Amino acid sequence: PSLDVLWAIARALDVPIGTFFQGEMIDDLAEKAPVVVRAGQRKKLGVNSTLTYELMSPDLQHQIEFIWVEFGPGVEGPLAPFIHTGEEQMVVIQGEMHFWVDGAEYILQAGDCITIDPSRPHRAANRSDSSAIVIAAITPPSF
């Protein structure tokens, strides 16, 4: 299914979208040993070749998650603004990104950050001719 369909299913079931993509959980984290997630070993939610989400955190069992998002030229995230609980901050690593929060538009360049209240409807898009990369930090994990 498309990302928009998965978001709709997740909202209807009141579960994080990541529920559909969780693999094996890392056991016995009580020891607090560092967990390294290599760039080539991230869990991927490859929506299509022009929009991909990669979980930079080892799993969704922690208090925060980090998501690496790659937007191809002209690619938009879910078309319907969405909401969730917690906090969300994003930094644009490459390119230019458009973010909408409650209908207000914010245009960010590489190095710019945005902090939003995720209980307000929000969405993102790359409206440029070049690829864009964003890192999102979300707590509690809700992807």
PDB file of C-alpha atoms in Angstrom:
ATOM      1  CA  PRO A   1       0.000   0.000   0.000  1.00  0.00           C
ATOM      2  CA  SER A   2       1.005   3.626  -0.430  1.00  0.00           C
ATOM      3  CA  LEU A   3       2.297   5.682   2.472  1.00  0.00           C
ATOM      4  CA  ASP A   4      -0.979   7.628   2.615  1.00  0.00           C
ATOM      5  CA  VAL A   5      -2.922   4.352   2.947  1.00  0.00           C
ATOM      6  CA  LEU A   6      -0.561   3.104   5.677  1.00  0.00           C
ATOM      7  CA  TRP A   7      -0.941   6.389   7.598  1.00  0.00           C
ATOM      8  CA  ALA A   8      -4.732   6.070   7.324  1.00  0.00           C
ATOM      9  CA  ILE A   9      -4.662   2.473   8.595  1.00  0.00           C
ATOM     10  CA  ALA A  10      -2.352   3.411  11.468  1.00  0.00           C
ATOM     11  CA  ARG A  11      -4.632   6.320  12.441  1.00  0.00           C
ATOM     12  CA  ALA A  12      -7.716   4.093  12.265  1.00  0.00           C
ATOM     13  CA  LEU A  13      -6.065   1.456  14.468  1.00  0.00           C
ATOM     14  CA  ASP A  14      -4.527   4.129  16.739  1.00  0.00           C
ATOM     15  CA  VAL A  15      -1.040   2.610  16.376  1.00  0.00           C
ATOM     16  CA  PRO A  16       2.278   4.050  15.178  1.00  0.00           C
ATOM     17  CA  ILE A  17       2.911   3.439  11.475  1.00  0.00           C
ATOM     18  CA  GLY A  18       6.191   1.766  12.458  1.00  0.00           C
ATOM     19  CA  THR A  19       4.125  -1.088  13.908  1.00  0.00           C
ATOM     20  CA  PHE A  20       3.809  -2.444  10.376  1.00  0.00           C
ATOM     21  CA  PHE A  21       7.587  -2.515   9.859  1.00  0.00           C
ATOM     22  CA  GLN A  22       9.073  -3.595  13.166  1.00  0.00           C
ATOM     23  CA  GLY A  23      11.506  -6.433  12.887  1.00  0.00           C
ATOM     24  CA  GLU A  24      13.280  -8.220  15.677  1.00  0.00           C
ATOM     25  CA  MET A  25      13.675  -6.210  18.835  1.00  0.00           C
ATOM     26  CA  ILE A  26      17.067  -5.995  20.517  1.00  0.00           C
ATOM     27  CA  ASP A  27      16.909  -8.078  23.698  1.00  0.00           C
ATOM     28  CA  ASP A  28      18.270  -7.227  27.124  1.00  0.00           C
ATOM     29  CA  LEU A  29      18.834  -3.507  26.719  1.00  0.00           C
ATOM     30  CA  ALA A  30      18.782  -3.297  30.515  1.00  0.00           C
ATOM     31  CA  GLU A  31      22.574  -3.561  30.411  1.00  0.00           C
ATOM     32  CA  LYS A  32      22.606  -0.130  28.717  1.00  0.00           C
ATOM     33  CA  ALA A  33      25.313  -1.192  26.288  1.00  0.00           C
ATOM     34  CA  PRO A  34      25.703   1.169  23.332  1.00  0.00           C
ATOM     35  CA  VAL A  35      23.836   0.093  20.230  1.00  0.00           C
ATOM     36  CA  VAL A  36      25.320   1.098  16.907  1.00  0.00           C
ATOM     37  CA  VAL A  37      23.104   1.298  13.847  1.00  0.00           C
ATOM     38  CA  ARG A  38      25.266   1.422  10.718  1.00  0.00           C
ATOM     39  CA  ALA A  39      24.049   3.498   7.761  1.00  0.00           C
ATOM     40  CA  GLY A  40      23.643   0.402   5.595  1.00  0.00           C
ATOM     41  CA  GLN A  41      21.783  -1.515   8.309  1.00  0.00           C
ATOM     42  CA  ARG A  42      18.944   0.883   9.097  1.00  0.00           C
ATOM     43  CA  LYS A  43      15.425  -0.550   9.043  1.00  0.00           C
ATOM     44  CA  LYS A  44      13.869   0.892   5.910  1.00  0.00           C
ATOM     45  CA  LEU A  45      10.398   1.908   5.042  1.00  0.00           C
ATOM     46  CA  GLY A  46      10.994   2.353   1.347  1.00  0.00           C
ATOM     47  CA  VAL A  47       7.826   4.039   0.230  1.00  0.00           C
ATOM     48  CA  ASN A  48       9.135   4.306  -3.324  1.00  0.00           C
ATOM     49  CA  SER A  49      12.399   5.200  -4.994  1.00  0.00           C
ATOM     50  CA  THR A  50      11.841   8.923  -4.379  1.00  0.00           C
ATOM     51  CA  LEU A  51      10.692   8.883  -0.724  1.00  0.00           C
ATOM     52  CA  THR A  52      12.329   6.680   1.891  1.00  0.00           C
ATOM     53  CA  TYR A  53      12.237   6.559   5.670  1.00  0.00           C
ATOM     54  CA  GLU A  54      15.013   4.840   7.618  1.00  0.00           C
ATOM     55  CA  LEU A  55      14.946   4.169  11.350  1.00  0.00           C
ATOM     56  CA  MET A  56      18.239   5.419  12.786  1.00  0.00           C
ATOM     57  CA  SER A  57      17.296   4.166  16.253  1.00  0.00           C
ATOM     58  CA  PRO A  58      17.776   0.423  16.811  1.00  0.00           C
ATOM     59  CA  ASP A  59      14.022  -0.123  17.268  1.00  0.00           C
ATOM     60  CA  LEU A  60      10.917   1.608  18.622  1.00  0.00           C
ATOM     61  CA  GLN A  61      11.394   0.410  22.197  1.00  0.00           C
ATOM     62  CA  HIS A  62      13.164   3.528  23.494  1.00  0.00           C
ATOM     63  CA  GLN A  63      11.917   6.942  24.602  1.00  0.00           C
ATOM     64  CA  ILE A  64      13.007   8.675  21.376  1.00  0.00           C
ATOM     65  CA  GLU A  65      13.327   7.723  17.738  1.00  0.00           C
ATOM     66  CA  PHE A  66      15.436   9.195  14.980  1.00  0.00           C
ATOM     67  CA  ILE A  67      14.262   8.918  11.377  1.00  0.00           C
ATOM     68  CA  TRP A  68      16.367   9.642   8.251  1.00  0.00           C
ATOM     69  CA  VAL A  69      14.021  10.808   5.489  1.00  0.00           C
ATOM     70  CA  GLU A  70      15.072  11.210   1.858  1.00  0.00           C
ATOM     71  CA  PHE A  71      12.757  13.178  -0.430  1.00  0.00           C
ATOM     72  CA  GLY A  72      13.397  13.040  -4.166  1.00  0.00           C
ATOM     73  CA  PRO A  73      12.894  16.210  -6.226  1.00  0.00           C
ATOM     74  CA  GLY A  74       9.298  17.427  -5.981  1.00  0.00           C
ATOM     75  CA  VAL A  75       8.280  14.654  -3.563  1.00  0.00           C
ATOM     76  CA  GLU A  76       5.771  15.211  -0.785  1.00  0.00           C
ATOM     77  CA  GLY A  77       5.193  13.223   2.381  1.00  0.00           C
ATOM     78  CA  PRO A  78       1.663  12.119   3.273  1.00  0.00           C
ATOM     79  CA  LEU A  79      -0.713  14.533   1.551  1.00  0.00           C
ATOM     80  CA  ALA A  80      -3.110  14.695   4.482  1.00  0.00           C
ATOM     81  CA  PRO A  81      -1.654  16.538   7.479  1.00  0.00           C
ATOM     82  CA  PHE A  82      -1.314  14.196  10.444  1.00  0.00           C
ATOM     83  CA  ILE A  83      -1.064  14.478  14.217  1.00  0.00           C
ATOM     84  CA  HIS A  84       0.456  12.414  17.011  1.00  0.00           C
ATOM     85  CA  THR A  85       1.475  12.793  20.636  1.00  0.00           C
ATOM     86  CA  GLY A  86       4.806  13.896  22.076  1.00  0.00           C
ATOM     87  CA  GLU A  87       7.458  16.181  20.609  1.00  0.00           C
ATOM     88  CA  GLU A  88       9.018  16.417  17.159  1.00  0.00           C
ATOM     89  CA  GLN A  89      12.082  18.246  15.907  1.00  0.00           C
ATOM     90  CA  MET A  90      13.546  18.120  12.419  1.00  0.00           C
ATOM     91  CA  VAL A  91      16.768  19.332  10.849  1.00  0.00           C
ATOM     92  CA  VAL A  92      17.272  19.689   7.115  1.00  0.00           C
ATOM     93  CA  ILE A  93      20.568  18.000   6.234  1.00  0.00           C
ATOM     94  CA  GLN A  94      20.454  18.601   2.488  1.00  0.00           C
ATOM     95  CA  GLY A  95      18.281  20.644   0.140  1.00  0.00           C
ATOM     96  CA  GLU A  96      15.218  22.746   0.830  1.00  0.00           C
ATOM     97  CA  MET A  97      12.073  21.574   2.610  1.00  0.00           C
ATOM     98  CA  HIS A  98       8.590  22.975   3.047  1.00  0.00           C
ATOM     99  CA  PHE A  99       6.782  22.221   6.304  1.00  0.00           C
ATOM    100  CA  TRP A 100       3.148  23.037   7.061  1.00  0.00           C
ATOM    101  CA  VAL A 101       1.889  23.256  10.634  1.00  0.00           C
ATOM    102  CA  ASP A 102      -1.766  24.188  11.083  1.00  0.00           C
ATOM    103  CA  GLY A 103      -1.697  25.413   7.483  1.00  0.00           C
ATOM    104  CA  ALA A 104       1.197  27.857   8.034  1.00  0.00           C
ATOM    105  CA  GLU A 105       4.132  27.217   5.669  1.00  0.00           C
ATOM    106  CA  TYR A 106       7.784  27.228   6.743  1.00  0.00           C
ATOM    107  CA  ILE A 107      10.605  26.915   4.199  1.00  0.00           C
ATOM    108  CA  LEU A 108      13.877  25.529   5.582  1.00  0.00           C
ATOM    109  CA  GLN A 109      17.329  25.211   4.018  1.00  0.00           C
ATOM    110  CA  ALA A 110      20.182  22.834   4.895  1.00  0.00           C
ATOM    111  CA  GLY A 111      21.153  23.368   8.526  1.00  0.00           C
ATOM    112  CA  ASP A 112      17.779  24.859   9.525  1.00  0.00           C
ATOM    113  CA  CYS A 113      15.699  23.192  12.239  1.00  0.00           C
ATOM    114  CA  ILE A 114      12.025  23.207  13.129  1.00  0.00           C
ATOM    115  CA  THR A 115      10.355  22.188  16.388  1.00  0.00           C
ATOM    116  CA  ILE A 116       6.649  21.518  16.215  1.00  0.00           C
ATOM    117  CA  ASP A 117       3.837  20.504  18.485  1.00  0.00           C
ATOM    118  CA  PRO A 118       2.873  17.243  16.763  1.00  0.00           C
ATOM    119  CA  SER A 119      -0.675  17.451  18.119  1.00  0.00           C
ATOM    120  CA  ARG A 120      -1.145  20.172  15.479  1.00  0.00           C
ATOM    121  CA  PRO A 121      -1.758  18.958  11.893  1.00  0.00           C
ATOM    122  CA  HIS A 122       1.546  18.916  10.003  1.00  0.00           C
ATOM    123  CA  ARG A 123       3.167  17.643   6.821  1.00  0.00           C
ATOM    124  CA  ALA A 124       6.311  18.104   4.710  1.00  0.00           C
ATOM    125  CA  ALA A 125       7.343  18.331   1.048  1.00  0.00           C
ATOM    126  CA  ASN A 126      10.363  18.891  -1.137  1.00  0.00           C
ATOM    127  CA  ARG A 127       9.228  21.353  -3.794  1.00  0.00           C
ATOM    128  CA  SER A 128      12.688  21.825  -5.310  1.00  0.00           C
ATOM    129  CA  ASP A 129      14.465  20.246  -8.293  1.00  0.00           C
ATOM    130  CA  SER A 130      17.040  18.552  -6.017  1.00  0.00           C
ATOM    131  CA  SER A 131      16.883  15.780  -3.422  1.00  0.00           C
ATOM    132  CA  ALA A 132      16.436  16.697   0.226  1.00  0.00           C
ATOM    133  CA  ILE A 133      17.328  14.872   3.434  1.00  0.00           C
ATOM    134  CA  VAL A 134      15.757  15.470   6.846  1.00  0.00           C
ATOM    135  CA  ILE A 135      16.475  13.913  10.229  1.00  0.00           C
ATOM    136  CA  ALA A 136      13.472  13.809  12.560  1.00  0.00           C
ATOM    137  CA  ALA A 137      13.659  13.221  16.315  1.00  0.00           C
ATOM    138  CA  ILE A 138      10.338  12.084  17.750  1.00  0.00           C
ATOM    139  CA  THR A 139       9.422  11.278  21.325  1.00  0.00           C
ATOM    140  CA  PRO A 140       7.788   9.047  22.261  1.00  0.00           C
ATOM    141  CA  PRO A 141       8.394   6.879  19.193  1.00  0.00           C
ATOM    142  CA  SER A 142       5.320   7.179  16.990  1.00  0.00           C
ATOM    143  CA  PHE A 143       6.484   6.380  13.486  1.00  0.00           C
TER     144      PHE A 143
END
